Coordinates of C-alpha atoms in Angstrom, one line a residue:
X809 CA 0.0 0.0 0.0
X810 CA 2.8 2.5 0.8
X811 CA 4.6 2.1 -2.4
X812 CA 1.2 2.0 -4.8
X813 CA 0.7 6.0 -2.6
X814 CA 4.6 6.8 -2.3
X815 CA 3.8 10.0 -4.2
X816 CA 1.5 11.2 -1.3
X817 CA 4.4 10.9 1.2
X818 CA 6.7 13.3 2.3
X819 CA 10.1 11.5 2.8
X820 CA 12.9 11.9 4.9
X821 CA 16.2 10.0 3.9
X822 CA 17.1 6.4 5.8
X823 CA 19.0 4.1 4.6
X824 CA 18.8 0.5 3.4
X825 CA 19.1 -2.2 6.0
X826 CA 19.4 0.5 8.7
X827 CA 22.8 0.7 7.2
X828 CA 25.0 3.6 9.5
X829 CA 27.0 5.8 7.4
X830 CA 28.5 7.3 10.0
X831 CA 30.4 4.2 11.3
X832 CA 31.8 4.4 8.4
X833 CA 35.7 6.6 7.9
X834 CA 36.0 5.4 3.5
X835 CA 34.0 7.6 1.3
X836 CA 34.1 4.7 -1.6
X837 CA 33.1 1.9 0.6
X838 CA 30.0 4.5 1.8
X839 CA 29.1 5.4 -1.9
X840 CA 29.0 1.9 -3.0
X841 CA 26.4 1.6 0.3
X842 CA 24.5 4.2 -1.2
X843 CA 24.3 3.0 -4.6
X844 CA 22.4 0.0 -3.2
X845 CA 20.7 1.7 -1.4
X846 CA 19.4 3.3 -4.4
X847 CA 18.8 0.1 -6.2
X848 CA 16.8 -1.3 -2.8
X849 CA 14.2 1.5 -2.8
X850 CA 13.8 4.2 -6.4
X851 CA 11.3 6.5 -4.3
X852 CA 14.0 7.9 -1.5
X853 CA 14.9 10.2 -4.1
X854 CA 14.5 12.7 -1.5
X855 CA 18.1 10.9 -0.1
X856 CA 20.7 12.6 -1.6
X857 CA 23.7 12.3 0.3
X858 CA 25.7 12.5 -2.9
X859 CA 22.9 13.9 -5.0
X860 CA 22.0 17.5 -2.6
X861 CA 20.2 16.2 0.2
X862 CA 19.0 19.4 2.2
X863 CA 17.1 18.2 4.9
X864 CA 17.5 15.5 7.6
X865 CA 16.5 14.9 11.5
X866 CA 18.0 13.2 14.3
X867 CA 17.1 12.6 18.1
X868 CA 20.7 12.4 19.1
X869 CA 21.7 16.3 19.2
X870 CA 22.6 17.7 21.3
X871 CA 21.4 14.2 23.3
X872 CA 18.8 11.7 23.7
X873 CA 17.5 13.0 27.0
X874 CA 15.9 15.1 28.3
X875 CA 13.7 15.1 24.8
X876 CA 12.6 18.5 25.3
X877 CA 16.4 19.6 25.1
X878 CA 16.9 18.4 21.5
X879 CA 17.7 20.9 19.2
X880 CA 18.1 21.2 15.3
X881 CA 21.3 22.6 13.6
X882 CA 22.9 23.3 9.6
X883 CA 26.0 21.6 8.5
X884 CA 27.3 21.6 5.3
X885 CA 24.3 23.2 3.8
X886 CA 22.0 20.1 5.2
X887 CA 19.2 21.4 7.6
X888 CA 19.2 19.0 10.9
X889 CA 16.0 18.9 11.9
X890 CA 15.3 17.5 16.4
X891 CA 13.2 14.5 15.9
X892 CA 10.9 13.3 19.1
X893 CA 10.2 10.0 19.9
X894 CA 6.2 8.6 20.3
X895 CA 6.7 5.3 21.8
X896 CA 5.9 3.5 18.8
X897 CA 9.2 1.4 17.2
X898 CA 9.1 -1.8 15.1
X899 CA 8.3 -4.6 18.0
X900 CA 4.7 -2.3 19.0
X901 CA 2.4 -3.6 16.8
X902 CA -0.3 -5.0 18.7
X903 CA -2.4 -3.0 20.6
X904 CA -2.9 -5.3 24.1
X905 CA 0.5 -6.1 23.8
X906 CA 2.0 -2.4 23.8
X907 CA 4.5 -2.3 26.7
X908 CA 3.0 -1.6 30.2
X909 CA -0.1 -2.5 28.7
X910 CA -2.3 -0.4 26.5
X911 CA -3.0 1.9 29.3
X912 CA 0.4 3.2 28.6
X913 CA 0.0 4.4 25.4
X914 CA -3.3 6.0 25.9
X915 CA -1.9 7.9 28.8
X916 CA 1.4 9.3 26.3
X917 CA -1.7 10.3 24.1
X918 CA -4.2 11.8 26.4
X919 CA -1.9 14.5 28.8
X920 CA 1.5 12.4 28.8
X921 CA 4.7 12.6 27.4
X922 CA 3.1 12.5 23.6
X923 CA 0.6 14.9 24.1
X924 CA 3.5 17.4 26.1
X925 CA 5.9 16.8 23.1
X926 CA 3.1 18.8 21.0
X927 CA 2.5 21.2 23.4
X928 CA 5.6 22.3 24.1
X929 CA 7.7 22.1 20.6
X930 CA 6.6 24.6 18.2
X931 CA 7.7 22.3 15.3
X932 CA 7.4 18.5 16.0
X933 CA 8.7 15.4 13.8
X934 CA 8.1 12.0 14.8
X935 CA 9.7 8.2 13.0
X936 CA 7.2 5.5 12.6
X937 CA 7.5 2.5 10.9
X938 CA 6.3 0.6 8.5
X939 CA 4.7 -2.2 11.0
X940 CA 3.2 0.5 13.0
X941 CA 0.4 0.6 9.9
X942 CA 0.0 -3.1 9.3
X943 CA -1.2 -5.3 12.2
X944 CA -3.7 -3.3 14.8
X945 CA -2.3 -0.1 12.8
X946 CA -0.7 2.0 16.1
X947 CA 0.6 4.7 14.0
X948 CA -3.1 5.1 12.5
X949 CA -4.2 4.9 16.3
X950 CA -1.7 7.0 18.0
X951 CA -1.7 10.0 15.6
X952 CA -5.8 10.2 15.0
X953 CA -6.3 9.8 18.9
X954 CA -3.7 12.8 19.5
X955 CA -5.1 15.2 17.1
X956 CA -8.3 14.6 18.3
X957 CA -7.0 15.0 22.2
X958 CA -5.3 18.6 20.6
X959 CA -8.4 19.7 18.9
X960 CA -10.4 18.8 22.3
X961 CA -8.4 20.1 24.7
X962 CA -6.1 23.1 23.6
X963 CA -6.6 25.9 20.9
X964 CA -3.2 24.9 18.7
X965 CA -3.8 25.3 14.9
X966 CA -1.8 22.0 14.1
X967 CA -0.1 22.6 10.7
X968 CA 1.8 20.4 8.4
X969 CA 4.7 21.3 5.3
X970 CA 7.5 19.3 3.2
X971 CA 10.5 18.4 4.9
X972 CA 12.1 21.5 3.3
X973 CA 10.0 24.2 4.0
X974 CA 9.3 22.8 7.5
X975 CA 13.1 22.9 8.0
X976 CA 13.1 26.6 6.8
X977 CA 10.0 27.5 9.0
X978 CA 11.8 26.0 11.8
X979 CA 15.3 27.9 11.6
X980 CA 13.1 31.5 10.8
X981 CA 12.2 30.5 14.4
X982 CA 15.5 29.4 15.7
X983 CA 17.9 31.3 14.1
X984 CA 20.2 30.8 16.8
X985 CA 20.5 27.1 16.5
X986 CA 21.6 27.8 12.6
X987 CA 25.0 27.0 14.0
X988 CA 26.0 23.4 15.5
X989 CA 27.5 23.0 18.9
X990 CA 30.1 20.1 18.8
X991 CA 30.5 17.8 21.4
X992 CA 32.9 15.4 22.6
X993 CA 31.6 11.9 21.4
X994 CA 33.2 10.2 23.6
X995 CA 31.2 12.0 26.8
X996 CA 27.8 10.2 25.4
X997 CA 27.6 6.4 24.8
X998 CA 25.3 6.6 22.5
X999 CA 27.1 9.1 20.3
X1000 CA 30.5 7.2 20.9
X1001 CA 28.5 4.0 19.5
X1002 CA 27.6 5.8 16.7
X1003 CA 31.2 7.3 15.8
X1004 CA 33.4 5.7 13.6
X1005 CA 35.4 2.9 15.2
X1006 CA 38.8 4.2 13.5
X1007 CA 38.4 7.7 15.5
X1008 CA 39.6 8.2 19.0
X1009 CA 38.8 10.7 21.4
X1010 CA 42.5 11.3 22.2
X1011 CA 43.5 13.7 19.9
X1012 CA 41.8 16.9 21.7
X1013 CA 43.5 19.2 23.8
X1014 CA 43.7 19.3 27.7
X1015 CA 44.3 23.2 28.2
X1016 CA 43.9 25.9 26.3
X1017 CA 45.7 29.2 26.1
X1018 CA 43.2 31.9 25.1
X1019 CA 44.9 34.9 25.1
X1020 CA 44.2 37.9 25.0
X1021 CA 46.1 38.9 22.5
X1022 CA 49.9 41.2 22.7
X1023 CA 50.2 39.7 26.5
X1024 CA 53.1 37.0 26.1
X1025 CA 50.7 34.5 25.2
X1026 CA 52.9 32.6 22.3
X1027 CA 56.2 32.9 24.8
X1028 CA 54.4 30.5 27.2
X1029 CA 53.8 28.5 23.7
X1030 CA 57.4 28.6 23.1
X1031 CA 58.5 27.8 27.1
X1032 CA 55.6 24.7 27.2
X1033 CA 57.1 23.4 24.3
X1034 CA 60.4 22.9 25.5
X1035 CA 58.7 19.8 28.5
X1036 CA 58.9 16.7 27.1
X1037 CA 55.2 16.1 28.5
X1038 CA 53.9 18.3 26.2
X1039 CA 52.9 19.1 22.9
X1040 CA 51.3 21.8 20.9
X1041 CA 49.1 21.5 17.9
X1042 CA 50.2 21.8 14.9
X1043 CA 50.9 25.1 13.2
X1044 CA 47.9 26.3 11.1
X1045 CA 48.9 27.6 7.8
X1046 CA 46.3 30.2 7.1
X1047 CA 45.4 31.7 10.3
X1048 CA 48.8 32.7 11.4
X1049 CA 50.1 29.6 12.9
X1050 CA 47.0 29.3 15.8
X1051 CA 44.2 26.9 15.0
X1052 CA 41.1 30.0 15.4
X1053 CA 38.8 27.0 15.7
X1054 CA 36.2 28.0 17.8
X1055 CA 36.1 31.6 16.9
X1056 CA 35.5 31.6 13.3
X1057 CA 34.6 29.8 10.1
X1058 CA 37.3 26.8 11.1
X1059 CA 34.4 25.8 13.5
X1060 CA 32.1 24.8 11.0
X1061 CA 34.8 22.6 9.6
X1062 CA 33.7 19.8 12.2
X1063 CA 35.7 18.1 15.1
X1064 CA 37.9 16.3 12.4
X1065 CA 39.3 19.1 10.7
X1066 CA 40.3 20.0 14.3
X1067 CA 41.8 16.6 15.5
X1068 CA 43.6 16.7 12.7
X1069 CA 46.2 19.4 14.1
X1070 CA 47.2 17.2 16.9
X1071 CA 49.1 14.4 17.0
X1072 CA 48.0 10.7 18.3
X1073 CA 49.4 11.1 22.0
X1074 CA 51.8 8.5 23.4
X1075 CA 50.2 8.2 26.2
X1076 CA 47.1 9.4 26.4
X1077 CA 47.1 10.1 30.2
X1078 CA 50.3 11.5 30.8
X1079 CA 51.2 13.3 27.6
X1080 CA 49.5 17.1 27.5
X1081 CA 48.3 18.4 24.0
X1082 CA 47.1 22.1 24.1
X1083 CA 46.4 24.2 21.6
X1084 CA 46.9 28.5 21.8
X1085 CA 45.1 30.8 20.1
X1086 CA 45.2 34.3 21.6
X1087 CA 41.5 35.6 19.8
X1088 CA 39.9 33.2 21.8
X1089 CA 39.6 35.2 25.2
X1090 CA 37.4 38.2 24.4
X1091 CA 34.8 36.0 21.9
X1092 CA 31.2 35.6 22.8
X1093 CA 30.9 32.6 21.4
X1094 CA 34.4 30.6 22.2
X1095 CA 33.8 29.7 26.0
X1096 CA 30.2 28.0 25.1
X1097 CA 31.9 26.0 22.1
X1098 CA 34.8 25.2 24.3
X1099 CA 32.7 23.8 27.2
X1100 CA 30.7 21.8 24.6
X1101 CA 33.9 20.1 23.3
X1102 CA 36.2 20.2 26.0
X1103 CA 34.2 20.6 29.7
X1104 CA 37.4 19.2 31.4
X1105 CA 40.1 21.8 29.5
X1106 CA 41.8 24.0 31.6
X1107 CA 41.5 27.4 30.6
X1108 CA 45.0 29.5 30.8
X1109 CA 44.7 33.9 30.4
X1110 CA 47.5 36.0 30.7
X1111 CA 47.0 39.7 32.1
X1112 CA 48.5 42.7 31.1
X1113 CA 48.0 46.2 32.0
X1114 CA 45.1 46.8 29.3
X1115 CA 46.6 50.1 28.4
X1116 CA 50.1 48.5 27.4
X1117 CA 47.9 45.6 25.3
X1118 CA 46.3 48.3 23.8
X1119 CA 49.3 50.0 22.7
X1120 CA 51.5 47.2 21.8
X1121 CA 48.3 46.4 19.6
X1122 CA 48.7 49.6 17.9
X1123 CA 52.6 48.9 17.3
X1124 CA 52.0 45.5 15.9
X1125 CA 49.2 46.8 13.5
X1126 CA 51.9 49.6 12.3
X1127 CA 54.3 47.2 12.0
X1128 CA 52.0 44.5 9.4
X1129 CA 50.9 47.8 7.9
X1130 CA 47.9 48.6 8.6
X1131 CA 46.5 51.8 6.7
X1132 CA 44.5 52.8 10.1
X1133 CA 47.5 52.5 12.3
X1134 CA 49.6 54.1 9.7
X1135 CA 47.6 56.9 9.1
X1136 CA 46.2 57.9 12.8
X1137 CA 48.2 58.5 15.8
X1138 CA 47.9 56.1 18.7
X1139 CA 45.4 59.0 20.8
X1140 CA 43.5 59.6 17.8
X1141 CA 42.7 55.8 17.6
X1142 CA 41.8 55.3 21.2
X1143 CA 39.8 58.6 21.7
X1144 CA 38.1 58.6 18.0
X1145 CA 34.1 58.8 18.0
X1146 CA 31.6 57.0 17.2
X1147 CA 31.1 58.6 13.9
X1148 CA 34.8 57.8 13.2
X1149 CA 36.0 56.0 9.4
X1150 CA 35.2 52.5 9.6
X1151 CA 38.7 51.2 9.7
X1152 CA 39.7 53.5 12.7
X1153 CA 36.7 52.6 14.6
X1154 CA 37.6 48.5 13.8
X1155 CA 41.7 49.1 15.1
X1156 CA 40.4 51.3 18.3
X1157 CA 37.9 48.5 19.0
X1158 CA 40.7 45.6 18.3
X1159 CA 42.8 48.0 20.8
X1160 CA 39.9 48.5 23.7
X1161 CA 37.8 46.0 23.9
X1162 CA 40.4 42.9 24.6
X1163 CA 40.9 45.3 27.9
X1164 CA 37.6 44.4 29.1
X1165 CA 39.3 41.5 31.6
X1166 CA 36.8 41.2 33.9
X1167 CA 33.5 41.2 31.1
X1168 CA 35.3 38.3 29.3
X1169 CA 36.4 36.2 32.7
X1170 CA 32.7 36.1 33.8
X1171 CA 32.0 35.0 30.2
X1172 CA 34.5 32.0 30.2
X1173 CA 33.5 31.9 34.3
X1174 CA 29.4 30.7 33.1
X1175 CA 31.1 27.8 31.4
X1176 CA 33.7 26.9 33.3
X1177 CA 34.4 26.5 37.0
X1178 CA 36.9 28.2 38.7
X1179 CA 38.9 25.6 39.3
X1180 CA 40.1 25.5 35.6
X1181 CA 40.7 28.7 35.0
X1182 CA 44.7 30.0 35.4
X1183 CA 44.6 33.6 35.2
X1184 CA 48.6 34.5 35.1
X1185 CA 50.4 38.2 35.7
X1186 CA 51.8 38.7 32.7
X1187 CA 54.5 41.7 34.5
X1188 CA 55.6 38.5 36.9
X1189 CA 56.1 36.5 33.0
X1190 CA 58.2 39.4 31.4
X1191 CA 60.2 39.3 34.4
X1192 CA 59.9 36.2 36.0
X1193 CA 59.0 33.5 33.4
X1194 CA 60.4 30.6 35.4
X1195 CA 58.2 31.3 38.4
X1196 CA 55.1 31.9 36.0
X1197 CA 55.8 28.3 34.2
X1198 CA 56.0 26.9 37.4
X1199 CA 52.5 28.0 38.3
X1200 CA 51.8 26.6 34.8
X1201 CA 53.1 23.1 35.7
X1202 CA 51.7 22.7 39.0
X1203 CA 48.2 24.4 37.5
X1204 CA 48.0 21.3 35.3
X1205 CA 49.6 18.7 36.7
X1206 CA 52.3 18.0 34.6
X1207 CA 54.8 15.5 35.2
X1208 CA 57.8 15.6 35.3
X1209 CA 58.4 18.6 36.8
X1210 CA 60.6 20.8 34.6
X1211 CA 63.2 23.5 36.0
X1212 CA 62.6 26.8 33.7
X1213 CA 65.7 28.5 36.5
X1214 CA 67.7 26.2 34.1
X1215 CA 66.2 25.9 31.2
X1216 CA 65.2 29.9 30.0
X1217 CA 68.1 32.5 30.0
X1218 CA 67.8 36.3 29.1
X1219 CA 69.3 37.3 26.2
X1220 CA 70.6 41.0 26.4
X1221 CA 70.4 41.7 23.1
X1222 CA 66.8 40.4 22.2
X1223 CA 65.7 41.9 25.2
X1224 CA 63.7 39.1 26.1
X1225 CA 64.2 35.4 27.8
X1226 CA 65.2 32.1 26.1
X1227 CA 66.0 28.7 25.7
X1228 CA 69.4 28.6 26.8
X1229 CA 71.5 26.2 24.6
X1230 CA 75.4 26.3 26.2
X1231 CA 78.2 27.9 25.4
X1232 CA 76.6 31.4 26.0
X1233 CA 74.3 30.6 22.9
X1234 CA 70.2 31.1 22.9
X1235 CA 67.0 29.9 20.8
X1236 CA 65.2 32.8 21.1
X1237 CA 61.0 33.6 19.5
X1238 CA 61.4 34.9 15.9
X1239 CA 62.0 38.7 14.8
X1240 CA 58.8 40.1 15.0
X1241 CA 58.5 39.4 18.8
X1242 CA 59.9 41.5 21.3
X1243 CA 59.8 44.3 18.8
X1244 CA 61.3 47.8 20.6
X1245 CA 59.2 50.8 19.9
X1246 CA 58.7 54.6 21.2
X1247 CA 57.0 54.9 24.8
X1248 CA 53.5 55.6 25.1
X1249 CA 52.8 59.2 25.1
X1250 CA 51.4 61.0 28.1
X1251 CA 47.9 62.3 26.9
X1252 CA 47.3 58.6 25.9
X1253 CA 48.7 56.8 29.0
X1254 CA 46.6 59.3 31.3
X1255 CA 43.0 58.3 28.7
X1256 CA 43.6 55.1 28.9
X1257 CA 44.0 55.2 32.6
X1258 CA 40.8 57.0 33.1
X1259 CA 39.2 54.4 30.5
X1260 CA 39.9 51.4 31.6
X1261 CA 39.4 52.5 35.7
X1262 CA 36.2 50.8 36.0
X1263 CA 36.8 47.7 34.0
X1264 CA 40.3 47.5 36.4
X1265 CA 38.0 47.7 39.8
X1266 CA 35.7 45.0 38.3
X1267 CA 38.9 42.7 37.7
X1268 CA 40.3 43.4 40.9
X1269 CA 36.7 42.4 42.8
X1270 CA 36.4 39.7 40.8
X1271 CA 40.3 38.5 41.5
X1272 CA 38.9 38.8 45.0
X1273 CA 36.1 36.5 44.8
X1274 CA 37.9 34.0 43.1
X1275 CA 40.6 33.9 45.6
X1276 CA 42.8 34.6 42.9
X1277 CA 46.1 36.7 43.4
X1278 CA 46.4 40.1 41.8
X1279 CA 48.8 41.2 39.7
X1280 CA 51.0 43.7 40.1
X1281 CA 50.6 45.7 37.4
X1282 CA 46.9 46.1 38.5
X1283 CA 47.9 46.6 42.0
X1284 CA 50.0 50.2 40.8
X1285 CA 47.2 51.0 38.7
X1286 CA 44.7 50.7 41.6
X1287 CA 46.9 53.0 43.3
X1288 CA 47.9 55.3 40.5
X1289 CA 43.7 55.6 40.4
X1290 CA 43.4 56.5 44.5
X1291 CA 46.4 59.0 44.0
X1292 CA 44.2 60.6 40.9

């Protein structure tokens, strides 16, 4: 009967057999799947996983339970749609012998966990099968007797569309869900059951350096890379060496693209892979994406006095020659209005905003405890670095314990600490770091000193509460403030 009226049907893609394409990591052994797939059933012309399939659900995202949690996202052009469950699978087929007794299903329809599904999701999809409609016909049964309960009961105007244009309907209404949220498959049995068998879990990072940016951010890269028991991702070649994964396009790349920058660790409970990528810290949208994929990463934040970020920022735009930077003075970009050029306005906000230290520690604070968060003086690592990678090491865990007093030397004529080598010689960071420039003027220092007051207060109440020390660079500039 269903195939003499498959033309009435609206389909969604499956798959012959039940056959999981995701358990499988060979594109040629999946293609030859789908071309029998094809051959099995003509009328899932819908399916086009190589042919421009746009539309597909799943109950699995972002998991199983609790149902009213499930969410729809678009990857790769294809519009996931949540799908609920109704109690009804291939074994139900006969009325008296439904599962706790028929009682059970009449209760789902009339008030229970069926009817709530409804009630509660704007935009509903439910799998049946195709024994639901032979035998006593439960799909017939469960579907007429819930509409009817609807109708009776509530004032919803139940509606119906194509798999595409429901799909379209139902991300005009979640636009913020366009975007998926990956997860770590290995957190959720069922998802790690459904993962390919050749993947592992392994390859993701166990901390995370976010930055901000111009703090000495990639000369704890450098100093980290010298312990044996660790190891950084590999270098990205279009986005300046850092990965940028969960700050921009890179994201929608998937979980693969990003395992793919780290290596297979030899031991997967001693050895530390950690990735740094200094534009993480003042996203909106990098601490929920991190938390998603890695809830157990510690987080590590290096603070400078905002107003030396800000012009160091400045310096290193000049120096990659950027028109803005070139063309405006340092005081012009930080005090420019509102109805400033577009490009002035972009450098002061790239300049100011990063400074915002205690805005973007509550951010990464909703997602992450305390307890995994590192935020480092970055005065005490210009000066200091041995201590500060100490408080690195014993931060994380790592063993063995590694003596930076011996290992980093400061070479005079870089300005800046090493790897000492021997022999008086040094392996020092590359040419473009460490870069000498003229002091901040006056009028700026005393604006940005006045500008970033409030935001410095904030950090230091928040330091407080956290139980976290404060630098010292803060401390003078609380001081400097009470003096003013």
């Amino acid at each position: 009967m269903l195939l003499k009226h498959r033309e009435e049907f609206w389909w969604f893609p499956h798959m012959w057999s039940h056959m999981q394409p995701h358990l499988f990591h060979n594109r040629s052994v999946l293609a030859d799947q789908m071309r029998l797939n094809k051959q099995f059933a003509l009328l899932y012309e819908a399916w086009k996983s190589v042919w421009g399939i746009q539309v597909t659900s799943t109950e699995e995202y972002p998991h199983l339970r609790p149902a009213r949690y499930r969410r729809g996202f678009i990857h790769n052009g294809i519009m996931v749609l949540p799908r609920q469950t109704c109690g009804l699978f291939t074994h139900t087929i006969f009325y008296n012998e439904y599962p706790g007794g028929s009682h059970e299903l009449d209760r789902s329809i009339r008030g229970g966990e069926l009817f709530l599904t409804v009630l509660l999701n704007p935009i509903s999809i439910f799998m049946t099968h195709l024994s639901n409609y032979g035998n006593d016909r439960l799909g017939l049964y469960t579907f007429e007797s819930l509409v009817r309960f609807l109708q009776c009961w509530t004032r919803l105007h139940l509606q119906t569309l194509p798999p595409v244009p429901l799909a379209q309907k139902y991300f005009e209404l979640f636009p913020q869900e366009r975007s998926p949220l990956w997860q770590n498959p290995c957190d959720d049995k069922r998802h790690k059951d459904i993962w390919s068998k050749e993947k592992t879990c392994d390859r993701l990072p166990k901390f995370l350096i976010v930055g901000p940016q111009k703090t000495g951010t990639t000369a704890i890269h450098f100093f980290l890379s010298l312990h044996p028991a660790v190891t950084s991702s590999f270098p990205s070649p279009s986005t300046f060496e850092e990965i940028q994964f969960f700050n921009g396009p890179n994201y929608h790349k998937g979980i693969d693209w990003y395992m793919d920058f780290f290596p297979v660790p030899s031991n997967a409970s001693t050895d530390f892979l950690f990735e740094k990528s200094a534009t993480y810290f003042d996203s909106e949208v990098v601490p929920r994406r991190g938390a998603a994929l890695l809830p157990r990463a510690k987080i590590i934040t290096v603070l400078t006095n905002p107003a030396d970020r800000a012009y160091s920022w400045y310096q290193h735009q000049r120096a990659h020659g950027d028109p803005a930077a070139l063309n405006y003075t340092f005081y012009q970009v930080i005090s420019a209005s509102s109805q400033a050029p577009l490009a002035l306005r972009s450098l002061q906000n790239r300049c100011l905003i990063p400074g915002y230290y205690s805005t973007h520690l509550q951010r990464w604070l909703t997602y992450y405890p305390s307890g995994q968060l590192l935020i480092m003086d970055g005065e005490e690592l210009r000066t200091n670095p041995a201590a500060s990678m100490e408080s690195i090491q014993k931060f994380l865990g790592i063993t063995p314990f590694l003596n930076y007093t011996r290992t980093l030397r400061f070479d005079e004529g870089k300005g800046f600490w090493c790897q000492g080598l021997g022999g008086g010689k040094t392996r020092c960071l590359g040419k473009s770091k460490g870069r000498r420039y003229p002091d901040m003027d006056t009028e700026s220092r005393l604006f940005l000193m006045d500008f970033f007051r409030n935001h410095n207060l904030e950090l230091s109440e928040l330091l407080s509460r956290l139980g976290q020390p404060m630098p010292s660079w803060l401390r003078e500039e609380l001081q400097h403030s009470s003096l003013g």
